[in-house]
Coordinates of C-alpha atoms in Angstrom, one line a residue:
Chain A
X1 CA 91.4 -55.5 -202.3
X2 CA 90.4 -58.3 -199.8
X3 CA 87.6 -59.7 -199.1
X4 CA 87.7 -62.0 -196.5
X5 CA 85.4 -64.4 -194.3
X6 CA 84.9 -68.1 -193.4
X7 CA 82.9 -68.6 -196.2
X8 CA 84.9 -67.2 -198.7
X9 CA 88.3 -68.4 -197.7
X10 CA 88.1 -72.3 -198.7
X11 CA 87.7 -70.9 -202.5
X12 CA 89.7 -72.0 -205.5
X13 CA 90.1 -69.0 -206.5
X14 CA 91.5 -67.3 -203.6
X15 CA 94.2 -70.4 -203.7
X16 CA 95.2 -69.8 -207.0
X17 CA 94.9 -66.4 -206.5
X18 CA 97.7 -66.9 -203.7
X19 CA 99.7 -68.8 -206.0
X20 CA 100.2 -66.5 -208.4
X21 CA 100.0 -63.0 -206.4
X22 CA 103.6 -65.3 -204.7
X23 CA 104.7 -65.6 -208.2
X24 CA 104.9 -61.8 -208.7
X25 CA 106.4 -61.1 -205.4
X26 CA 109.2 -62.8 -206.9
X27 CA 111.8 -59.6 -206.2
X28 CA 110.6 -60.9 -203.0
X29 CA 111.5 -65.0 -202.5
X30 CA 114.4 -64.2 -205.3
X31 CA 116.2 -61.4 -203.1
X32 CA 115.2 -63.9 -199.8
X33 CA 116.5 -66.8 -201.4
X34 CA 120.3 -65.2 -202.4
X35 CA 120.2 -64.2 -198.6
X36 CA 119.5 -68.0 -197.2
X37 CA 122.5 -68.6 -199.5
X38 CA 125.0 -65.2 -198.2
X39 CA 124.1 -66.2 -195.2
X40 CA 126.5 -69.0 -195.7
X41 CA 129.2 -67.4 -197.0
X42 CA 129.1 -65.1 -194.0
X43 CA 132.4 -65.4 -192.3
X44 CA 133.5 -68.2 -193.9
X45 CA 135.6 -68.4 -197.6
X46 CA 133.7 -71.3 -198.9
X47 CA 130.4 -71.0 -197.9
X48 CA 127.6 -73.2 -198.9
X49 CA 130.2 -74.9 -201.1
X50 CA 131.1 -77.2 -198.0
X51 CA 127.7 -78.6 -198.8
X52 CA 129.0 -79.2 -201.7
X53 CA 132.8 -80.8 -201.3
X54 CA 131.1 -82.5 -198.1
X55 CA 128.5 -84.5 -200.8
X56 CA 131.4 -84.8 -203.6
X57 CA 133.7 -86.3 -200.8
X58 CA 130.7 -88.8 -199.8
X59 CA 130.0 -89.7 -203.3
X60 CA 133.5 -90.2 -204.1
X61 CA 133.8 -92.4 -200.7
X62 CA 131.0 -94.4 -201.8
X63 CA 132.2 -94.9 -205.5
X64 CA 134.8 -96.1 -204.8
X65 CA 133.8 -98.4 -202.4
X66 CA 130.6 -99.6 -204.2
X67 CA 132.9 -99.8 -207.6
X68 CA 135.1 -102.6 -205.9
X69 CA 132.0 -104.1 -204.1
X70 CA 130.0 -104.7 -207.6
X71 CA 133.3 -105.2 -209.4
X72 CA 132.3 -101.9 -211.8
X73 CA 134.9 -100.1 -213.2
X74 CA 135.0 -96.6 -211.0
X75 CA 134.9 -94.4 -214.1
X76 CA 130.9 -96.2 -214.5
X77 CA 130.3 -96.5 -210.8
X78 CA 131.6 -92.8 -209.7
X79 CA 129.8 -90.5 -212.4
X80 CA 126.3 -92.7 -211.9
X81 CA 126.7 -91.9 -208.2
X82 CA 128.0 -88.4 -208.5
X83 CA 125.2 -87.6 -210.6
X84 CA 122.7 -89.1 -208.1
X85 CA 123.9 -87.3 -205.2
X86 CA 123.2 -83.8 -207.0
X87 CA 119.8 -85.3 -207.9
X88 CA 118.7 -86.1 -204.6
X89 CA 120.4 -83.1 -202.6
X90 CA 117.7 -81.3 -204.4
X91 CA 115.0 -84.0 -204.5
X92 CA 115.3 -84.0 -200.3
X93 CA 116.3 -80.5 -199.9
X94 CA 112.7 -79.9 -201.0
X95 CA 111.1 -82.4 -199.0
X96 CA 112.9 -82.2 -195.4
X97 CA 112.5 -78.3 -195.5
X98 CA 109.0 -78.5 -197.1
X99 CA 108.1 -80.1 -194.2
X100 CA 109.2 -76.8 -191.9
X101 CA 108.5 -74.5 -194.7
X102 CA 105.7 -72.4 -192.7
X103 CA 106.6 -73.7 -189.2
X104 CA 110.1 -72.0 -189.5
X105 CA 109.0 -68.8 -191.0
X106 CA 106.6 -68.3 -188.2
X107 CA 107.8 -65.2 -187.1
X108 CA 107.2 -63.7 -191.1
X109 CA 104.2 -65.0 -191.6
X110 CA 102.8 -63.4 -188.3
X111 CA 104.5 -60.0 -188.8
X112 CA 103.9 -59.1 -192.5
X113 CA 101.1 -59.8 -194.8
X114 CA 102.5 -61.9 -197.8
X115 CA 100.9 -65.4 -199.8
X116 CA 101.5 -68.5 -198.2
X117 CA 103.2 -69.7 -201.6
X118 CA 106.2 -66.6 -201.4
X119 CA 107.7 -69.2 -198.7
X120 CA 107.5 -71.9 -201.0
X121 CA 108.7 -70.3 -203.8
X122 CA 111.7 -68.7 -201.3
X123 CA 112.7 -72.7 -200.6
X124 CA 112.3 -74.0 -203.8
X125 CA 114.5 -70.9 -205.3
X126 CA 116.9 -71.8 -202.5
X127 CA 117.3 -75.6 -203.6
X128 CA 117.7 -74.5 -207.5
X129 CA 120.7 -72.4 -206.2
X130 CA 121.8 -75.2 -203.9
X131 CA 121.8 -77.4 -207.1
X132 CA 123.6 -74.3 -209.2
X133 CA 126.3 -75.1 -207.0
X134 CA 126.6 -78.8 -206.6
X135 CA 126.5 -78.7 -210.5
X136 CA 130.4 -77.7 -209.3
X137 CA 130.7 -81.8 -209.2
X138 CA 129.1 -82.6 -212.1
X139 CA 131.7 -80.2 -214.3
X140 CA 134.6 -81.5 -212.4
X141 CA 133.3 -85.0 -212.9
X142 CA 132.7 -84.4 -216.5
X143 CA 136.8 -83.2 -217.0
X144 CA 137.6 -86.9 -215.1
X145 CA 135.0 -89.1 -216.9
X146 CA 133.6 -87.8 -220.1
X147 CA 130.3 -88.6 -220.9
X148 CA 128.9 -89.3 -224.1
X149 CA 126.3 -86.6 -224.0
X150 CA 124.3 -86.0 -227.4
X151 CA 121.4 -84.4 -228.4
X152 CA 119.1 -86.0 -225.9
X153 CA 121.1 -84.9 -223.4
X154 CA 118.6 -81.5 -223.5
X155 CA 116.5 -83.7 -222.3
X156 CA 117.5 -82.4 -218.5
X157 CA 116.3 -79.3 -219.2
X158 CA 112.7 -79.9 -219.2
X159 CA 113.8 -82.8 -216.4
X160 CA 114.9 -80.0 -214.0
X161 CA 111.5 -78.0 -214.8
X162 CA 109.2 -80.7 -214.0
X163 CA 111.3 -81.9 -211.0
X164 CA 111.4 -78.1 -209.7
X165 CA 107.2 -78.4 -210.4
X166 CA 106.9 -81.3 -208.4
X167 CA 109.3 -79.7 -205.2
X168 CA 106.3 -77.1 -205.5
X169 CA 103.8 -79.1 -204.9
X170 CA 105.5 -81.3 -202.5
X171 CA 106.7 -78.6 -200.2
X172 CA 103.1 -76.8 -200.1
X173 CA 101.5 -79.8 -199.7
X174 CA 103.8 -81.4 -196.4
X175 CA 104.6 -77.8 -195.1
X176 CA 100.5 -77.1 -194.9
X177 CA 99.8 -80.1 -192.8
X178 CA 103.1 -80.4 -190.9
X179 CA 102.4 -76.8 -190.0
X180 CA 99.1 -78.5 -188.1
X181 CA 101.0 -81.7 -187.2
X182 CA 103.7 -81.6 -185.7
X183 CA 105.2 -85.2 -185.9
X184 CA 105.6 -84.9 -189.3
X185 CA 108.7 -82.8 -189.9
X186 CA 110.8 -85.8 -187.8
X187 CA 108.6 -88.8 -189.9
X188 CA 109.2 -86.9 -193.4
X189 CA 113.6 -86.7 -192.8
X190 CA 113.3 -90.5 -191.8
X191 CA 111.4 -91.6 -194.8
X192 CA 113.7 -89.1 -197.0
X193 CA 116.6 -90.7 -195.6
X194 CA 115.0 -94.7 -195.9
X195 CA 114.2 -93.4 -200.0
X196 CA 117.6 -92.7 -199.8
X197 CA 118.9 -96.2 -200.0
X198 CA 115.4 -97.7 -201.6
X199 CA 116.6 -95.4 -204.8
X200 CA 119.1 -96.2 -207.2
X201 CA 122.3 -93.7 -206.1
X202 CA 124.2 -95.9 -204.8
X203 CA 123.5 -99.2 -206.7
X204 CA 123.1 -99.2 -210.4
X205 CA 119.6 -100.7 -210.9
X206 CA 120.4 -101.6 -215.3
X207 CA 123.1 -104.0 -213.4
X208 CA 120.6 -106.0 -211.1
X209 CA 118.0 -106.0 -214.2
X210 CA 120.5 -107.5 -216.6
X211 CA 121.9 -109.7 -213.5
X212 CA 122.9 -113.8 -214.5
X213 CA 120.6 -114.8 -211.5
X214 CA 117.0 -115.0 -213.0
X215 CA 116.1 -114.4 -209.1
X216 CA 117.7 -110.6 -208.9
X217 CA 116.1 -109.5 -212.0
X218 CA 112.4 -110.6 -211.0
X219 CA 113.0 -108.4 -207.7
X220 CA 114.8 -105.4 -209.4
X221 CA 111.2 -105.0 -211.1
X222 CA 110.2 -103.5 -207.8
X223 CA 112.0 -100.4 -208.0
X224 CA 110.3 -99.2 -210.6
X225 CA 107.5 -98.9 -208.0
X226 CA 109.5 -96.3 -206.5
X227 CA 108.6 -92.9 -207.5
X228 CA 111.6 -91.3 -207.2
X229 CA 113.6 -94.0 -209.9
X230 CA 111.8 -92.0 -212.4
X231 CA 112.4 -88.6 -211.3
X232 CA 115.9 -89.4 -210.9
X233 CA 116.4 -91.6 -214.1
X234 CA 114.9 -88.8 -216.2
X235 CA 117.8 -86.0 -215.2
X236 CA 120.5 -88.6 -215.1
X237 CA 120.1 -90.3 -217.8
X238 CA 120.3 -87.4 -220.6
X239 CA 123.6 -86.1 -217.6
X240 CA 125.0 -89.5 -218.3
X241 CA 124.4 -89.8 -222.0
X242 CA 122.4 -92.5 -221.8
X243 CA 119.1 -93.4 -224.2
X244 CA 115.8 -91.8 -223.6
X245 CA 113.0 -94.1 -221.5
X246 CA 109.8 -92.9 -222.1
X247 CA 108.1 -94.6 -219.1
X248 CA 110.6 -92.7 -216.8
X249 CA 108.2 -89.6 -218.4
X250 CA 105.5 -91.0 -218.2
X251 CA 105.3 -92.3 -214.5
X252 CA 107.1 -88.0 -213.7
X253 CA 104.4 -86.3 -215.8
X254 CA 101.4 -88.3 -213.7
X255 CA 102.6 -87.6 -210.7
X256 CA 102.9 -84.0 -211.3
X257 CA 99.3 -84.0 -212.2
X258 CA 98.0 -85.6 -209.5
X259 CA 100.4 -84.1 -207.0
X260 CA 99.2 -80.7 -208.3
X261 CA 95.8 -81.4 -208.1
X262 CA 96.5 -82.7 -204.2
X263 CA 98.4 -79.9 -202.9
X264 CA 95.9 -77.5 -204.7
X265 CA 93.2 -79.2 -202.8
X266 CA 94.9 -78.5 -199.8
X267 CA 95.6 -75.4 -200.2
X268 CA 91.8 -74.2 -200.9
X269 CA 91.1 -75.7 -197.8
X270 CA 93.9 -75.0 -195.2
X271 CA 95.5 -71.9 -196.9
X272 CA 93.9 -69.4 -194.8
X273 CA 94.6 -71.6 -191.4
X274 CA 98.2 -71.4 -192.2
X275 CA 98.7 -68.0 -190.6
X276 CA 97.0 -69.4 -187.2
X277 CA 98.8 -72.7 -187.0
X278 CA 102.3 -71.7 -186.7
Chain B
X1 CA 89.5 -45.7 -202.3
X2 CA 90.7 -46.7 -199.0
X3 CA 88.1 -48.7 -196.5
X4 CA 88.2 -50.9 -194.0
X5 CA 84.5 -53.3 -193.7
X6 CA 84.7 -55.6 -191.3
X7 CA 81.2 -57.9 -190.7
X8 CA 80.9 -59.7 -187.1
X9 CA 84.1 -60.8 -188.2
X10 CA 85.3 -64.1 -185.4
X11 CA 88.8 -65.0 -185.1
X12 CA 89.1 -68.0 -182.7
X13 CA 92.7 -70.0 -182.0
X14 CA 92.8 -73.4 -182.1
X15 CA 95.2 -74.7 -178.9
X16 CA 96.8 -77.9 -180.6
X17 CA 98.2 -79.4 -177.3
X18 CA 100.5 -81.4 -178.2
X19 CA 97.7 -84.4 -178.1
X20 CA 95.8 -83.2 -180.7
X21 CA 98.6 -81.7 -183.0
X22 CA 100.0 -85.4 -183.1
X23 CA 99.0 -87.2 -186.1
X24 CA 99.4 -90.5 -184.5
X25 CA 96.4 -90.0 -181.8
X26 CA 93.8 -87.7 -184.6
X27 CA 94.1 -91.3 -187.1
X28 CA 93.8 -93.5 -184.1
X29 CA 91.5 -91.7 -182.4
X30 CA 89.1 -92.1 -185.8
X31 CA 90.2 -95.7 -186.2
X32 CA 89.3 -95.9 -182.6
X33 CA 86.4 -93.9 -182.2
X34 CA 84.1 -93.2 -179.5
X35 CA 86.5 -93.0 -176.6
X36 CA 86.4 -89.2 -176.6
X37 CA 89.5 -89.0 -178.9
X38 CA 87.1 -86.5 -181.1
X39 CA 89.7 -85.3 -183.2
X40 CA 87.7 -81.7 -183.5
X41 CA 87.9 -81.5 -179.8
X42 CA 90.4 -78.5 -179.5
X43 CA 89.9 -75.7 -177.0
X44 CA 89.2 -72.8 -179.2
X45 CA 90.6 -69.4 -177.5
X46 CA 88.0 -66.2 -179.1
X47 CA 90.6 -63.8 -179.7
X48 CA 87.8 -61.7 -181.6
X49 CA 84.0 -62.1 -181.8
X50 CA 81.5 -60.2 -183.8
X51 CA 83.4 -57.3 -184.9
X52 CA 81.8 -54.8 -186.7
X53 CA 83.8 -52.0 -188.3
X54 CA 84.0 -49.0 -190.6
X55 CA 86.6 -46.7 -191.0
X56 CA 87.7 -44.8 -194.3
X57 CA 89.7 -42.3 -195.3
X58 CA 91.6 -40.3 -193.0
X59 CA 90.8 -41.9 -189.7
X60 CA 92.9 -42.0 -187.1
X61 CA 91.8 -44.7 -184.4
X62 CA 93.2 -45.6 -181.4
X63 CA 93.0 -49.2 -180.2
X64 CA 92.8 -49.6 -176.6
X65 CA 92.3 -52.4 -174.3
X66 CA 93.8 -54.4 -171.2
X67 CA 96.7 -57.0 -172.1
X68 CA 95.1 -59.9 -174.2
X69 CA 92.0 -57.6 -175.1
X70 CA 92.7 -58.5 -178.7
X71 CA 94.4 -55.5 -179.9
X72 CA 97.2 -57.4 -182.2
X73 CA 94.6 -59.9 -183.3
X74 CA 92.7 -57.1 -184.6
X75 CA 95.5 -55.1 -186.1
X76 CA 96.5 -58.9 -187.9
X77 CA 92.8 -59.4 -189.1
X78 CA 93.0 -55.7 -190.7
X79 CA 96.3 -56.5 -192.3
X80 CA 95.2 -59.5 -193.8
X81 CA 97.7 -62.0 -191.7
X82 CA 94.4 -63.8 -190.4
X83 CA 91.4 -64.2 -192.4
X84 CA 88.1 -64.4 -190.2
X85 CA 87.2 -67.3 -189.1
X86 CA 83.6 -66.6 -189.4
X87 CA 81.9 -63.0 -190.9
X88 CA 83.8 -60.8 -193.1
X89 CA 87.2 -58.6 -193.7
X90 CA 87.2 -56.2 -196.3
X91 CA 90.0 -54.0 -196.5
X92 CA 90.7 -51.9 -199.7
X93 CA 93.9 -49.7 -199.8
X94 CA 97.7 -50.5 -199.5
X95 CA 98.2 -52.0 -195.9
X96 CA 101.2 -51.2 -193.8
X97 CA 101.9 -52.6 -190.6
X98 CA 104.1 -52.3 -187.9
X99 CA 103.8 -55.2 -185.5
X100 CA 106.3 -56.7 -182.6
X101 CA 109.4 -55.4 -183.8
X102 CA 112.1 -58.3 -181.7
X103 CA 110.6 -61.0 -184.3
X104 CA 110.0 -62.1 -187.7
X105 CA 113.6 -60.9 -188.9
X106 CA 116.7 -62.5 -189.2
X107 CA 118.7 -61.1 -186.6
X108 CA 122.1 -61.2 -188.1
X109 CA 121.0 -59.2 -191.3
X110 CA 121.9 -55.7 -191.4
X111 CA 119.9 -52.5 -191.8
X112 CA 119.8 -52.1 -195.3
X113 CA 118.7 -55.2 -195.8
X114 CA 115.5 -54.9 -193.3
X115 CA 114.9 -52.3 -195.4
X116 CA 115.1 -54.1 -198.7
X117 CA 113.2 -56.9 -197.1
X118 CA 110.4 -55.0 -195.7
X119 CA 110.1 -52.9 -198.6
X120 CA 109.6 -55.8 -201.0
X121 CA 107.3 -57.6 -198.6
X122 CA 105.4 -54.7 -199.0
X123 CA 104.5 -54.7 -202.1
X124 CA 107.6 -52.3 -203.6
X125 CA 110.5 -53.3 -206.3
X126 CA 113.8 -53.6 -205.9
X127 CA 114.4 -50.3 -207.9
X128 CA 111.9 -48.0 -205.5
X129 CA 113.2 -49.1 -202.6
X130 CA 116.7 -48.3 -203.1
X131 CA 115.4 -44.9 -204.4
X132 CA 114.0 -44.9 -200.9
X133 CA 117.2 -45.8 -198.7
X134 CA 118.5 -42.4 -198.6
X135 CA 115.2 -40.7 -197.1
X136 CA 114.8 -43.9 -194.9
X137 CA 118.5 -43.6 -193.8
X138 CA 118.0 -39.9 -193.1
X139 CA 114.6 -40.1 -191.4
X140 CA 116.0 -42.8 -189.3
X141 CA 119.1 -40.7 -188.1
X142 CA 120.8 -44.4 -187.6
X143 CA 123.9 -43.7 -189.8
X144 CA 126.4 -46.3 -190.2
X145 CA 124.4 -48.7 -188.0
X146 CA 122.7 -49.5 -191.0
X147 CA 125.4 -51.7 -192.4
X148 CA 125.7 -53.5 -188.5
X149 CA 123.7 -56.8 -188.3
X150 CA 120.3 -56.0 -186.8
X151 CA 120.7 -57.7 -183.2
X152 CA 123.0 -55.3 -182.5
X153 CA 119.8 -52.5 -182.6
X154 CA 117.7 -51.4 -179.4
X155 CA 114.3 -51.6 -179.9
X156 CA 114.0 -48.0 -180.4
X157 CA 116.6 -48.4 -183.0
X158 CA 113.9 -51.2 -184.8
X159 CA 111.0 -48.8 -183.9
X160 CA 113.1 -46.3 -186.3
X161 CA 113.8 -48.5 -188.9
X162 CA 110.6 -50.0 -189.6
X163 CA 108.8 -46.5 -189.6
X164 CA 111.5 -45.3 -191.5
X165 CA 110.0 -47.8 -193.9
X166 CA 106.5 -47.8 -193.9
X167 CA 106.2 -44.2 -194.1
X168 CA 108.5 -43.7 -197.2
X169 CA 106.4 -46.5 -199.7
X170 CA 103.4 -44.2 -198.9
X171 CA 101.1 -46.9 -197.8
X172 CA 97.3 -46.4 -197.5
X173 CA 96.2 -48.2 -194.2
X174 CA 99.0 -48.0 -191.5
X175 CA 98.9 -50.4 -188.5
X176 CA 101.0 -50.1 -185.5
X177 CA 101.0 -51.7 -182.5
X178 CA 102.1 -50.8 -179.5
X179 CA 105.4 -51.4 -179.8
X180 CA 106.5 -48.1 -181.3
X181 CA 106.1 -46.4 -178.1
X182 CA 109.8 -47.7 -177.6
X183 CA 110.8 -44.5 -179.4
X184 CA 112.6 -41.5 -177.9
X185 CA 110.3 -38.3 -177.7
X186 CA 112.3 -36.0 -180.0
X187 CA 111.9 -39.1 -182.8
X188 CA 108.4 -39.3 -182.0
X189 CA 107.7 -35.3 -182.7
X190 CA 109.5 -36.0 -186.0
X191 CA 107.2 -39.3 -186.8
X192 CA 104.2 -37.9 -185.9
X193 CA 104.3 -35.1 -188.4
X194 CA 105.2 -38.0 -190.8
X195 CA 102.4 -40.2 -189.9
X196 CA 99.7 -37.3 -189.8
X197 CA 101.1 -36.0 -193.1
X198 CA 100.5 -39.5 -194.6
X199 CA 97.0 -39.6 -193.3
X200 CA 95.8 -36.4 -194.4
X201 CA 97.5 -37.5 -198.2
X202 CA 95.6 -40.9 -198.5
X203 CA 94.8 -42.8 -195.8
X204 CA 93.7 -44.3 -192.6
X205 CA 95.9 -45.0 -189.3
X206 CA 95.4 -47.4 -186.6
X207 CA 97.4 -47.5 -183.4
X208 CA 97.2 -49.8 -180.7
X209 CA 99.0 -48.6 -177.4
X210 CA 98.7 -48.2 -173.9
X211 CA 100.5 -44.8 -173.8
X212 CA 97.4 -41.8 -173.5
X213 CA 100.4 -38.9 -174.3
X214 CA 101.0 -41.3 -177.9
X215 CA 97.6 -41.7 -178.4
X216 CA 97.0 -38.1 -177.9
X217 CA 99.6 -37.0 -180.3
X218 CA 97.9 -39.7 -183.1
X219 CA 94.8 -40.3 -183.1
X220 CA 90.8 -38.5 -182.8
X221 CA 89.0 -41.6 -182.5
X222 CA 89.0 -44.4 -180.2
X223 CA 87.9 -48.6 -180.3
X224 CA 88.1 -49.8 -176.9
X225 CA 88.4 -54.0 -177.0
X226 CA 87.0 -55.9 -174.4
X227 CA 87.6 -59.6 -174.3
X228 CA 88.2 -59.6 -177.7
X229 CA 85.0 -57.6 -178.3
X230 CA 84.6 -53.9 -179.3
X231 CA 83.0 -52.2 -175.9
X232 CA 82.8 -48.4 -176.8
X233 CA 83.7 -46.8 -180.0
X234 CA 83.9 -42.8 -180.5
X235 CA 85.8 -39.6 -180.4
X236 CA 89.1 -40.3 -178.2
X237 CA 88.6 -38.3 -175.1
X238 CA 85.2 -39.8 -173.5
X239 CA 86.9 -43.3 -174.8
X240 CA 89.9 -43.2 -172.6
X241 CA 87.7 -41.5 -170.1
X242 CA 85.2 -44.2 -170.6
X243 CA 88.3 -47.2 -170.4
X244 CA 89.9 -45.8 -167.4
X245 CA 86.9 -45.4 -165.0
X246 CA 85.9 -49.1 -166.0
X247 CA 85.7 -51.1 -162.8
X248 CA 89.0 -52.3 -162.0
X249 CA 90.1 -49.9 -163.6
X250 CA 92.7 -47.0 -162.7

C-alpha cells in the first residue's frame, strides 16, 4: 500500500519506512552486491583481488620507504600501514561511491520501483566484501609480523559495525545531495584523497606525540581534530594489539549519532526527489 | 484489494541546468543575493497535472497520447518510481512494470540473472524465483541465450524476458509501456492470453502504446493524455476514435 502526495512525502515515517522496507529487500542488495564483485572476476583469474595486491604492493612500497625515512623498524612501520590501508579502502570506498550512489544507478531507480536505501545498502555490502578480501593482507601480514593480539583485540568487531553504521549514513547523506549537485562527486574524491595524507596511514601519530621536540608534540594534538584518527585508531588498534583508548570511542559513537540524525533529516526531506533528480 | 486512487496528482521536473545544479553558484547566489541568482529559479517542465484516477480490479486501460503526452510519467507515478509532487497516489496491490527495456540493466549480465534480478526487485525470494526459471525459460522460448550476456539480446528478445518475468510472480497491477510492442506477433498471441489470464485472476493492467492492433488485443478502456493532462477517458473504441480525429491528428 502507498499512499503518496506532496504533503505526505517529507514524513519521518515514510523515511524510516524506506529504510527498513531496503533492509528486507536484502536477497536484493546481497545478490546485487556478489554481482558488483563477479563482475570482476569475469574474464580475469584474479579478479577484484588486483585491488587488493595493487594496495598491499602500495603499502609495502610505502613501508618501506617511510620505515627508513622515520628510522622505524619495518616490522612497526609495515603492519601500522598495512593495517591502515584496509581501513581506509573501506572508509573511502564508501565515501567516493556514496557520492554517485543514486547518480550511477539512474537507469534502476527509473525502471523498477525499490527504496532509495536498497542502493545504499548494495554499496555498503559491496565495501564489507571489498574489505573481506583485503583482509587477504592483513593474514599474510600477520604470518610475517605477529601481533600481540589479546582479548581486546574483539574490540574490532563492534569497530567494523559502527564503522559500517557510519558508511550508511555517509553514503545516504552525500549520494542524496550530490544526486541534486553535481560538483560534488569530483569535490568529495579530492577531499577523500587530501584526508588521505591528513590521517595517520602513513605516519605513525604515538611517534610525533611522544617526539623529543616539545614543538611536534604541541601540533600532533591537531590530529585528533580529524575525525577519521578515531575511526581508524578504534579498528587498528585492537588489529595491532595495542591498548584500548576510550576517547577514540567516544569521538566514533558521537559522530554516528549525529551523522544519523543528519542523513535522516535528509532523507525525510529529499527521499522522494531522489527518483526525479537523477 | 487491488486499486489505483490517484487525487489531482502533479508531477513537475525540475531542469537543473547545469547553473543551478552547481553548488558553487546556489551558496553564492544566497551569499550574494538579489542579483537574480534565486536559487529556486528552475524551469519546472509539468509532465502531469491534476490527475484524477480510479481504476480497480480487472481493468484493462489503454494509455494513449502523442510523444511527450506523459504516458511513462504516468505509468512511473502508478508504480510508485515518482511520488506526486502535489495531490495524491494511492496504489494498493502488487505493482509490476515493464518500462524501457535498453536501460536500467547491466548489459553484460546474462539471462538468468535478469531474471533473478528482476524477480527480487520485485518483491520475490531467492527460492520462488528459481522455482520460476523453468516456466520463465519456457514461456520465453529463448533457450540457451539465457546463459549469453544480455547485450547480445534484440529488443524483442528483452520484451520476452521481462514478460517472461512479470507474468510468472503473479503481480496485481501490471504496467507496460510501449515498448513491448517490439515483440513478434506469434509471441504476442501467446502473452496476451497470459496477460488477460492474469487480469481476470487478480488484477488490473495498464498499457501505454501507440499500436491500435496491441491495444485492441489488451485492453476495453482507454485514458487519452494530453499535455500531460487526461483529455477523454472511456470505453476504447470512441477513445481512439476520439484521439485520432483530434485536429492535427491523422
Amino acid at each position: 500500500m502507498v499512499a503518496r502526495g506532496s504533503q505526505v512525502s517529507r514524513s519521518w515515517h515514510l523515511a524510516l519506512d524506506d529504510l527498513s522496507r531496503g533492509w528486507k529487500q536484502r536477497a536484493l542488495w546481497g545478490h546485487l552486491g556478489w554481482q558488483d564483485i563477479k563482475q570482476r572476476y569475469r574474464r580475469s583469474v584474479l579478479g577484484p583481488l588486483w585491488i587488493t595486491i595493487s594496495m598491499a604492493v602500495t603499502a609495502i612500497a610505502l613501508g618501506v620507504l617511510y620505515a627508513g625515512l622515520f628510522g622505524n623498524p619495518i616490522e612497526r612501520q609495515l603492519p601500522y600501514i598495512l593495517v591502515g590501508f584496509v581501513v581506509w579502502a573501506f572508509i573511502g570506498g564508501c565515501i567516493t561511491e556514496g557520492s554517485t550512489v543514486f547518480i550511477s544507478n539512474a537507469g534502476l531507480i527509473k525502471h523498477l520501483p525499490a527504496p532509495v536505501s536498497v542502493h545504499v545498502f548494495r554499496l555498503i555490502w559491496r565495501q564489507v566484501l571489498f574489505f573481506a578480501h583485503n583482509l587477504v593482507v592483513y593474514v599474510v601480514m600477520f604470518a610475517v609480523f605477529p601481533q600481540p593480539l589479546g582479548l581486546g583485540s574483539l574490540l574490532v568487531f563492534p569497530a567494523f559495525a559502527l564503522l559500517i553504521a557510519n558508511g550508511m549514513w555517509v553514503a545516504l547523506l552525500i549520494g542524496i545531495v550530490s544526486t541534486r549537485f553535481r560538483d560534488l562527486p569530483p569535490v568529495t574524491q579530492s577531499v577523500v584523497q587530501l584526508m588521505f595524507f591528513l590521517t595517520p596511514i602513513v605516519w605513525i601519530y604515538e611517534d610525533l606525540q611522544n617526539s623529543d621536540n616539545a614543538a611536534i608534540r604541541d601540533r600532533a594534538r591537531f590530529a585528533e581534530l580529524n575525525p577519521f584518527l578515531h575511526f581508524l585508531e578504534t579498528i587498528r588498534r585492537p588489529l595491532l594489539g595495542q591498548s584500548f583508548e576510550l576517547r577514540h570511542w567516544v569521538v566514533v559513537l558521537v559522530i554516528t549519532v549525529i551523522g544519523w540524525a543528519l542523513a535522516l533529516v535528509v532523507m525525510r526531506n529529499y527521499r522522494s526527489r531522489v527518483s526525479y533528480w537523477v | 484489494m487491488v486499486s489505483i486512487r490517484v487525487r489531482s496528482a502533479s508531477v513537475d521536473f525540475p531542469i537543473f541546468d547545469a547553473k543551478s545544479r552547481s553548488l558553487k553558484t546556489t551558496v553564492l547566489g544566497v551569499v550574494g543575493g538579489r542579483i537574480g541568482a534565486n536559487a529556486s529559479r528552475v524551469v519546472v517542465v509539468k509532465a502531469l497535472q491534476d490527475i484524477d484516477l480510479d481504476l480497480d480490479h480487472g481493468a484493462r486501460v489503454a494509455l494513449i497520447g502523442h510523444n511527450g503526452a506523459g504516458k511513462s510519467t504516468l505509468l512511473r507515478l502508478l508504480s510508485g518510481i515518482y511520488e506526486p509532487t502535489s495531490g495524491t497516489a494511492e496504489v494498493t496491490g502488487r505493482v509490476a512494470p515493464v518500462f524501457d527495456l535498453a536501460v536500467g540493466m547491466d548489459p553484460e549480465i546474462s539471462g538468468l540473472d535478469n531474471i533473478m534480478i528482476r524477480g527480487l526487485f520485485l518483491g520475490m525470494t531467492h527460492e520462488q524465483m528459481q522455482e520460476r526459471v523453468d516456466d520463465i525459460a519456457e514461456f520465453t522460448e529463448l533457450g540457451d541465450y539465457l546463459r549469453m550476456p544480455i547485450r547480445t539480446y534484440s529488443t524483442g528478445m528483452r520484451v520476452r524476458l521481462a514478460l517472461g518475468v512479470v507474468t510468472s510472480i503473479d503481480p496485481e497491477i501490471l504496467l507496460l509501456d510501449e515498448g513491448i510492442g517490439a515483440v513478434d506477433a506469434a509471441f504476442l498471441r501467446k502473452a496476451r492470453k497470459r496477460l488477460t489470464d492474469l487480469v481476470d485472476r487478480s488484477g488490473l493492467l495498464v498499457l501505454a502504446s501507440h499500436s491500435d492492433e496491441l491495444l485492441r488485443e489488451l485492453c476495453d478502456t482507454a485514458i487519452w493524455l494530453d499535455h500531460g493532462q487526461i483529455r477523454q477517458q472511456g470505453p476504447l473504441e470512441p477513445v481512439l476514435e476520439a484521439y485520432k480525429n483530434r485536429p492535427g491528428g491523422r
